[in-house]
Coordinates of C-alpha atoms in Angstrom, one line a residue:
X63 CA 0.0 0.0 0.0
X64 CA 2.3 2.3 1.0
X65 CA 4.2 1.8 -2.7
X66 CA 1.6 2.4 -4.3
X67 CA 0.9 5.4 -2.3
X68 CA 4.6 6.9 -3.0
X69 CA 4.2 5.9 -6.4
X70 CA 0.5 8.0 -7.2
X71 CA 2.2 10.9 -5.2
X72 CA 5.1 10.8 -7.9
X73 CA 3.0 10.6 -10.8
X74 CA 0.7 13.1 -9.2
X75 CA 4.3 15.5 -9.1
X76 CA 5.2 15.0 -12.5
X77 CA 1.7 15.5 -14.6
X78 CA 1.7 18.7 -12.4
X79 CA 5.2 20.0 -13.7
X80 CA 3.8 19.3 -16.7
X81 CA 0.8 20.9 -17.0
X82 CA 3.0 23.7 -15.8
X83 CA 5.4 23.6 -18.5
X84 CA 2.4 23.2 -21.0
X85 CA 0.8 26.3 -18.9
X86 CA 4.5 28.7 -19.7
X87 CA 4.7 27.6 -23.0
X88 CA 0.9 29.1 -23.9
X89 CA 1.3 32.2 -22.0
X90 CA 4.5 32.8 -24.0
X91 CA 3.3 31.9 -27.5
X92 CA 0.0 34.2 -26.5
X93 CA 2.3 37.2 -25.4
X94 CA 4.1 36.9 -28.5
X95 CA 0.9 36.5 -30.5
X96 CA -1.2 39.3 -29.1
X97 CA 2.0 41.4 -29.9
X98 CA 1.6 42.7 -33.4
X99 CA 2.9 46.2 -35.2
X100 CA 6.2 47.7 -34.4
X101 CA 5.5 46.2 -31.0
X102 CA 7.7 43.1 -31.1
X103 CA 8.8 41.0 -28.2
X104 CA 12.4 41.7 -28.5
X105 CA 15.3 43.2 -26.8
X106 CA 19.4 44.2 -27.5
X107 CA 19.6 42.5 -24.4
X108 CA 21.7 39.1 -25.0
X109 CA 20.8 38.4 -21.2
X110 CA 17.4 38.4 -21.9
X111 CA 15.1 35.4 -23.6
X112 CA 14.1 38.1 -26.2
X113 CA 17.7 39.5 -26.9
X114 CA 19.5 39.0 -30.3
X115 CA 21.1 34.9 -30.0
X116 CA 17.0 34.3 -29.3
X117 CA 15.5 36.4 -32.4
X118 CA 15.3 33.4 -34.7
X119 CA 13.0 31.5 -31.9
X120 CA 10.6 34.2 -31.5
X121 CA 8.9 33.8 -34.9
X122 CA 9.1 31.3 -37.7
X123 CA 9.7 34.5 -39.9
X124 CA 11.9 35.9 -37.9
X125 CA 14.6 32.2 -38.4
X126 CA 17.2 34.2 -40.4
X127 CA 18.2 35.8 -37.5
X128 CA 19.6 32.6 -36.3
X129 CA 20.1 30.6 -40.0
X130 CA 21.6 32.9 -42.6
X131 CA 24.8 33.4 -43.7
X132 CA 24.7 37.1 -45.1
X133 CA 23.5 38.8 -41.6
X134 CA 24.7 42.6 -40.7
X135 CA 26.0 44.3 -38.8
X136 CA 29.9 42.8 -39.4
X137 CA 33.2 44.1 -38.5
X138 CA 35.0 45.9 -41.6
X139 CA 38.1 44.6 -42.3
X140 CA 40.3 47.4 -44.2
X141 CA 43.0 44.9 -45.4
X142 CA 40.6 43.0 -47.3
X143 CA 39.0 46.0 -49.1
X144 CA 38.7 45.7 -53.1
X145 CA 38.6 48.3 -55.3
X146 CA 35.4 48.2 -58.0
X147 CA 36.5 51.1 -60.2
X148 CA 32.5 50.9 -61.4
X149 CA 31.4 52.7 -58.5
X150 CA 29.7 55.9 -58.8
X151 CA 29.2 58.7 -56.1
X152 CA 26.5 57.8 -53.6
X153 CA 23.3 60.5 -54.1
X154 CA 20.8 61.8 -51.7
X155 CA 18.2 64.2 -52.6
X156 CA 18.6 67.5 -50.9
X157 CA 15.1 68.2 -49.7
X158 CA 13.7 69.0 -47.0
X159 CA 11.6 66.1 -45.2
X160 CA 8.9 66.2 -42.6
X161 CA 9.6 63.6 -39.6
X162 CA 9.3 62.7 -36.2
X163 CA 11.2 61.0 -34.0
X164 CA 9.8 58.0 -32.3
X165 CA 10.8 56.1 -29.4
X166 CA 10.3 52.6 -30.4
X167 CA 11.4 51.1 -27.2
X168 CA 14.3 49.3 -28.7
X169 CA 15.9 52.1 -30.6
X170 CA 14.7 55.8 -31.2
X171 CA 14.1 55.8 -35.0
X172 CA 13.1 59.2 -37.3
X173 CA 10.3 58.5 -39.3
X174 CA 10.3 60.0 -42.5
X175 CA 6.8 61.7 -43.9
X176 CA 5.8 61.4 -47.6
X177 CA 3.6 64.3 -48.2
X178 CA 2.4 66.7 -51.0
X179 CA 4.6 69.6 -49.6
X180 CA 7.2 67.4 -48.1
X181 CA 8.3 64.6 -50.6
X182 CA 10.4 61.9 -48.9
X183 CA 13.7 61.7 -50.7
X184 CA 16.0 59.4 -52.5
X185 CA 19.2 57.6 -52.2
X186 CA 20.9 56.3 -55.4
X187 CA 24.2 56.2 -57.3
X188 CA 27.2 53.8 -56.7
X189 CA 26.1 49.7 -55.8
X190 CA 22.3 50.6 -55.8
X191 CA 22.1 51.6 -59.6
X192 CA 20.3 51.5 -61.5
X193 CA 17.3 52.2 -59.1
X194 CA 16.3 54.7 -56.7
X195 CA 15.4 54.1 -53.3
X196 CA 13.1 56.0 -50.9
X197 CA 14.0 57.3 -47.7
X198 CA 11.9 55.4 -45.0
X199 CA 13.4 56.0 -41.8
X200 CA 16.9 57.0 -39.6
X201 CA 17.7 54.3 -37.1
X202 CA 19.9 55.2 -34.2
X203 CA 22.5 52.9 -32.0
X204 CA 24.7 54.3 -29.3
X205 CA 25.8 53.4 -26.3
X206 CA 25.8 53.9 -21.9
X207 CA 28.5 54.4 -20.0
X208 CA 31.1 53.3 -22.7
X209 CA 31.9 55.2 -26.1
X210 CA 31.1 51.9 -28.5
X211 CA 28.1 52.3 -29.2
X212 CA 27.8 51.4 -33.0
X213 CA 26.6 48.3 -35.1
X214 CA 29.6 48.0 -37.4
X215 CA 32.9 48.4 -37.1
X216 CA 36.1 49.2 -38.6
X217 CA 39.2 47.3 -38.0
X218 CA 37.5 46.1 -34.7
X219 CA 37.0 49.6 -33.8
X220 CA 33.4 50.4 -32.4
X221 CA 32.4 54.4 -32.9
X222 CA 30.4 55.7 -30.3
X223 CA 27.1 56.1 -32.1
X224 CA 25.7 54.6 -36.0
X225 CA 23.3 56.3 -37.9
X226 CA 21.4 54.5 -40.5
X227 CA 19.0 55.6 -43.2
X228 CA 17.1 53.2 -44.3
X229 CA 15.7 53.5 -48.1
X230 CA 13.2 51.1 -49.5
X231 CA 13.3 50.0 -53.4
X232 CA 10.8 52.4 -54.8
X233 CA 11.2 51.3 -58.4
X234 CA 10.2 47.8 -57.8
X235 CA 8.3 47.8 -54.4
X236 CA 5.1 50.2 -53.5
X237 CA 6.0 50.4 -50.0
X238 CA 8.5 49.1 -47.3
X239 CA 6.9 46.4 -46.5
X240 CA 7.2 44.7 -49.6
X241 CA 10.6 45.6 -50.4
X242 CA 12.0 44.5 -47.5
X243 CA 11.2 40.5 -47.7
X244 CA 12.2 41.3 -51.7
X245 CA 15.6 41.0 -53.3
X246 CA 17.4 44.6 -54.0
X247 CA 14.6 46.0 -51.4
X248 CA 16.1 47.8 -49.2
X249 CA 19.1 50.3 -49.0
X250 CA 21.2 51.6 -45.7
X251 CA 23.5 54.2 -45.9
X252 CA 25.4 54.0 -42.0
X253 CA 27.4 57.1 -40.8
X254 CA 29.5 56.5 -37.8
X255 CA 29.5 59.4 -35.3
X256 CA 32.8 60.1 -33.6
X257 CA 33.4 62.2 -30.2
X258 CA 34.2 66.1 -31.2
X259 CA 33.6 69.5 -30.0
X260 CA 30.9 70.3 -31.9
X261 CA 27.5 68.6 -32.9
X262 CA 26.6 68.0 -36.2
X263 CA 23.9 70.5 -37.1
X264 CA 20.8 67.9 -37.9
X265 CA 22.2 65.5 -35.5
X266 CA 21.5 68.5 -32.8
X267 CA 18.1 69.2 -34.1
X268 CA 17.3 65.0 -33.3
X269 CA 19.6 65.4 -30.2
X270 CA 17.5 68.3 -28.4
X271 CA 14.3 66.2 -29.4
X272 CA 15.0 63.6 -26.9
X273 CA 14.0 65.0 -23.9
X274 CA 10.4 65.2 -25.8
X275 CA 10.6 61.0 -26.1
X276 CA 12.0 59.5 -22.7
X277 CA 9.2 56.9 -22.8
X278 CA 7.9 54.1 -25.2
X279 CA 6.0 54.9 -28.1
X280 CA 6.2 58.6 -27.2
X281 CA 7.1 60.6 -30.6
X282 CA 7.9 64.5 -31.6
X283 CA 7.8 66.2 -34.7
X284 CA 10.9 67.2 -36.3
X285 CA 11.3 70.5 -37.9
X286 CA 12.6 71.0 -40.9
X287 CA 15.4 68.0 -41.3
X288 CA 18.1 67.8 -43.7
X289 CA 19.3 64.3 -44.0
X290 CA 22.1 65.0 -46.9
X291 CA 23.5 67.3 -44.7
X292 CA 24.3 64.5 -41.8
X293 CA 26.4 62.7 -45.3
X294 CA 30.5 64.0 -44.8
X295 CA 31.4 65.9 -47.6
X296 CA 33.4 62.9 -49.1
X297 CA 31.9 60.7 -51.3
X298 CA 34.3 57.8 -50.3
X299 CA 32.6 54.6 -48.9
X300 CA 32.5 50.6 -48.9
X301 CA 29.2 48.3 -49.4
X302 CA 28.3 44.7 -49.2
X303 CA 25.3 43.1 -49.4
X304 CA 24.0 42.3 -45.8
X305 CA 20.6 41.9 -43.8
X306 CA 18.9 44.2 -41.6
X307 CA 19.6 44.4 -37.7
X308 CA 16.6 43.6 -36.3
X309 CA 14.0 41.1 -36.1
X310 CA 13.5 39.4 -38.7
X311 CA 16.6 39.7 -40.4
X312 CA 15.9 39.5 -44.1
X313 CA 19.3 39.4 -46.2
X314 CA 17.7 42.3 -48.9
X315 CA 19.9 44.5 -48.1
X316 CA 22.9 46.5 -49.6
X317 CA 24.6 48.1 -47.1
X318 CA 27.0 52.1 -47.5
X319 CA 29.2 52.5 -45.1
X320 CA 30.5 56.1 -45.6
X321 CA 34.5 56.7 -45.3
X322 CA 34.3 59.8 -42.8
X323 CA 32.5 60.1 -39.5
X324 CA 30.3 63.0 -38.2
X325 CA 30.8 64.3 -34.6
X326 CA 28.3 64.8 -31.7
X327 CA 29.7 66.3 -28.2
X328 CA 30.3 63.7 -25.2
X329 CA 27.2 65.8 -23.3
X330 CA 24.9 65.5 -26.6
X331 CA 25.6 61.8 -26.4
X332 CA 24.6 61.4 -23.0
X333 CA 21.1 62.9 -23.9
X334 CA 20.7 59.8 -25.9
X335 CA 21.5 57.6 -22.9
X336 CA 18.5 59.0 -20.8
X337 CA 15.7 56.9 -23.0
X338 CA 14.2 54.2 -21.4
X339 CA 12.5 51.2 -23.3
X340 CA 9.2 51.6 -20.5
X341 CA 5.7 53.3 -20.9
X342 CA 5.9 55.2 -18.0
X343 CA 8.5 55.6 -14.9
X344 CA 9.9 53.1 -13.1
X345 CA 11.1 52.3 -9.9
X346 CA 14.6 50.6 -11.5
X347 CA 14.7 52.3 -15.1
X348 CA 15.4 49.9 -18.0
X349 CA 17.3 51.8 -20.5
X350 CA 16.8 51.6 -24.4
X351 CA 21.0 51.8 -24.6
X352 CA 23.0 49.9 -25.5
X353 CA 21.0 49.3 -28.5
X354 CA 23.0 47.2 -30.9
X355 CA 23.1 43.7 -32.4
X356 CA 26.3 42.0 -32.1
X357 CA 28.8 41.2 -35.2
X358 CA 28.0 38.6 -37.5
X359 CA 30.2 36.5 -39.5
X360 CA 30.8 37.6 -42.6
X361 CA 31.7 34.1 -44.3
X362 CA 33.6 35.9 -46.7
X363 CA 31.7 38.1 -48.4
X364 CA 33.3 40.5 -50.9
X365 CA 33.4 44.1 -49.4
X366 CA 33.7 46.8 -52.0
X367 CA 34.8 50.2 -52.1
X368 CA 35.5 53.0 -54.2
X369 CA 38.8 54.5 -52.7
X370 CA 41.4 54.1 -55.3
X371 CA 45.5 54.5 -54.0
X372 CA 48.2 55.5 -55.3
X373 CA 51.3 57.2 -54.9
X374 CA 54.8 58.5 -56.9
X375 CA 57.9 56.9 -55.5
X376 CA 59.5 60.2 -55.3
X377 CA 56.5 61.5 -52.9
X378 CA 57.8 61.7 -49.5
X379 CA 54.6 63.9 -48.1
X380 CA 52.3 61.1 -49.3
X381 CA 54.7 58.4 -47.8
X382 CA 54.4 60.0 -44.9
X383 CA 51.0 60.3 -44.4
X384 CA 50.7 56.5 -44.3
X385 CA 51.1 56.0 -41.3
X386 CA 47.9 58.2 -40.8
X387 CA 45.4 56.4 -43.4
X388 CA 43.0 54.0 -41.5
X389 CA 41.8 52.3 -45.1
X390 CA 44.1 49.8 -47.4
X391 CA 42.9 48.5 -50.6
X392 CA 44.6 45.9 -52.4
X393 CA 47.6 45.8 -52.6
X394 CA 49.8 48.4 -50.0
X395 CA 48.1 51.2 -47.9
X396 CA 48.7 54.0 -49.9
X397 CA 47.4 57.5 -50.2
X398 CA 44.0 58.6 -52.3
X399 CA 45.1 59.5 -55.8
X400 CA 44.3 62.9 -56.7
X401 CA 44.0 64.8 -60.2
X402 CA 45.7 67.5 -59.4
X403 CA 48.8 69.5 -57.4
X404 CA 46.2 71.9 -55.6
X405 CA 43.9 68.7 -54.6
X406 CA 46.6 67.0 -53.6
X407 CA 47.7 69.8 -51.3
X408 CA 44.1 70.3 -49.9
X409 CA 43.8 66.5 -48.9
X410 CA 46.8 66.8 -47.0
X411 CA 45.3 70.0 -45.1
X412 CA 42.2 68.1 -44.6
X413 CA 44.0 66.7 -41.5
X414 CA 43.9 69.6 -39.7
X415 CA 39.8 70.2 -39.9
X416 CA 39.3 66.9 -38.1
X417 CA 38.4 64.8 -41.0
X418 CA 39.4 61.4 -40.6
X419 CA 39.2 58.0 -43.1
X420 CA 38.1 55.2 -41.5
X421 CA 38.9 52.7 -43.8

């Protein structure tokens, strides 16, 4: 009797850690599917189930994130650089678009408006010809309490904050939506932004918006942005063909990397810091920052790049400037070629107005 007794009472033990098991299992799979919109169950938080090594088990669309083989962001690797003399100059319209910013929770994100008076504007020219792509939003990464705060980097050197406009396909696709699950949908030109003493002027306008956004799904309208004018004055860059960083991770996109950072003060960067990824307040704050995905292998994709080198063997200056160039194409690192004796001259003086190549 007594066994048996033992026995029921073990049975009776397990079928209940079962029904509990069965019992986590629905509440997840309902909190996931009530979730719908830009309202996704998911984190930058690798300590957390929904953080970026758990993106590909959230959703059965979402299994890129954990399968393929062409996934962004990656670390740039300026030895292994080649040259595609068929690259053009990268375009962006110079308009004037009519945003907001948006705190998404995960990442603040500028939301570009199409309207009548405001057109949304394009990105073309250089590995995205020959189609135009339309601007559809600005997703920001940055750090706290560090200064590595972007998604790429660049000779295993993180930048303190990435900026990405993201264009959709508008001469295949009507909208984002379909461009972005489409081949040659989507387009992402990245700036890095580096520490100076001055904030870039559009960068400000974004920067002084934060303290309208501290919560979730709070949003502010921007005035007046320039886009082109957050784009160095360079038209040097590298591209390979990539994924998006988030959720779910569809390998449609061809990513710009620009060869020149912009800057944002220390204290302007710390404004940035103060968003938290709640509604409302909360007793322990959960921050939105860090907000990046972590670097994925490249398995050796070809990254391209339109900085050509060369140099005279008599050219000392030029010789001595290696030493300073971040960048190396194949074969040697060796300075920009230039057309003339007065551009020559002026890219050695760009030194001194804190310009810097990153590649």
């Amino acid at each position: 009797m007594r066994s048996w007794t033992l026995t029921r009472r073990t049975h009776t033990n397990l079928r209940t850690l079962f029904d509990l098991s069965i019992l986590s299992f629905i509440l997840i799979a309902l909190s996931i599917a009530r979730v719908s919109g830009d309202d996704y169950p998911w984190t930058y938080d690798n300590d957390l189930f929904g953080g970026p090594d758990f993106w590909g088990l959230l959703d059965k669309k979402w299994q890129m994130c954990s399968k393929g083989k062409m996934q962004s962001p990656i670390n740039i690797d300026p030895a292994s650089l080649l040259y595609d003399p068929n690259l053009s100059a990268i375009h962006v319209d110079k308009s004037i678009v009519a945003s907001e910013l948006i705190n998404t929770g995960q990442m603040p994100r500028v939301r570009i408006i199409n309207t009548i008076r405001w057109p949304s504007i394009n990105i073309s020219g250089g590995p995205l010809n020959p189609y135009r792509y339309r601007m559809q939003r600005m997703d920001i990464h940055y750090p706290r309490g560090t200064l590595s705060g972007s998604e790429h980097s660049i000779d295993s050197k993180k930048f303190p904050m990435e900026i990405q406009m993201i264009a959709f396909n508008s001469d295949l696709y009507r909208n984002f939506s379909s461009a972005v699950v489409s081949p040659h949908g989507i387009a992402a030109l990245s700036i890095l932004v580096q520490i100076g003493k001055k904030t870039n002027e559009e960068l400000l306008k974004m920067t002084i918006a934060t303290s309208s956004i501290p919560f979730k799904r709070k949003r502010v309208e921007l005035m007046e942005l320039r886009p082109w004018k957050m784009l160095p004055h360079k038209a040097d860059y590298v591209t390979y063909e990539g994924s998006m960083t988030s959720p779910g991770c569809h390998e449609t996109v061809t990513w710009v990397i620009v060869n020149h950072p912009i800057f944002i003060t220390k204290e302007d960067l710390e404004s940035w810091a103060a968003l938290q990824q709640t509604i409302t307040q909360e007793a322990e704050p959960r921050y939105i920052a860090p907000n990046f995905r972590t670097l994925q292998d490249p398995h050796g994709r070809i990254i391209r790049t339109n900085i050509r080198h060369r140099f005279k063997e008599n050219d000392t200056e030029c010789k001595k400037r290696l030493n300073d160039t971040w960048y190396r194409s194949n074969p040697n690192r060796t300075e920009a070629y230039t057309r003339s004796k007065a551009i020559h001259r002026r890219r050695h003086s760009i030194k001194h107005h804190s310009v810097v190549d990153l590649f």
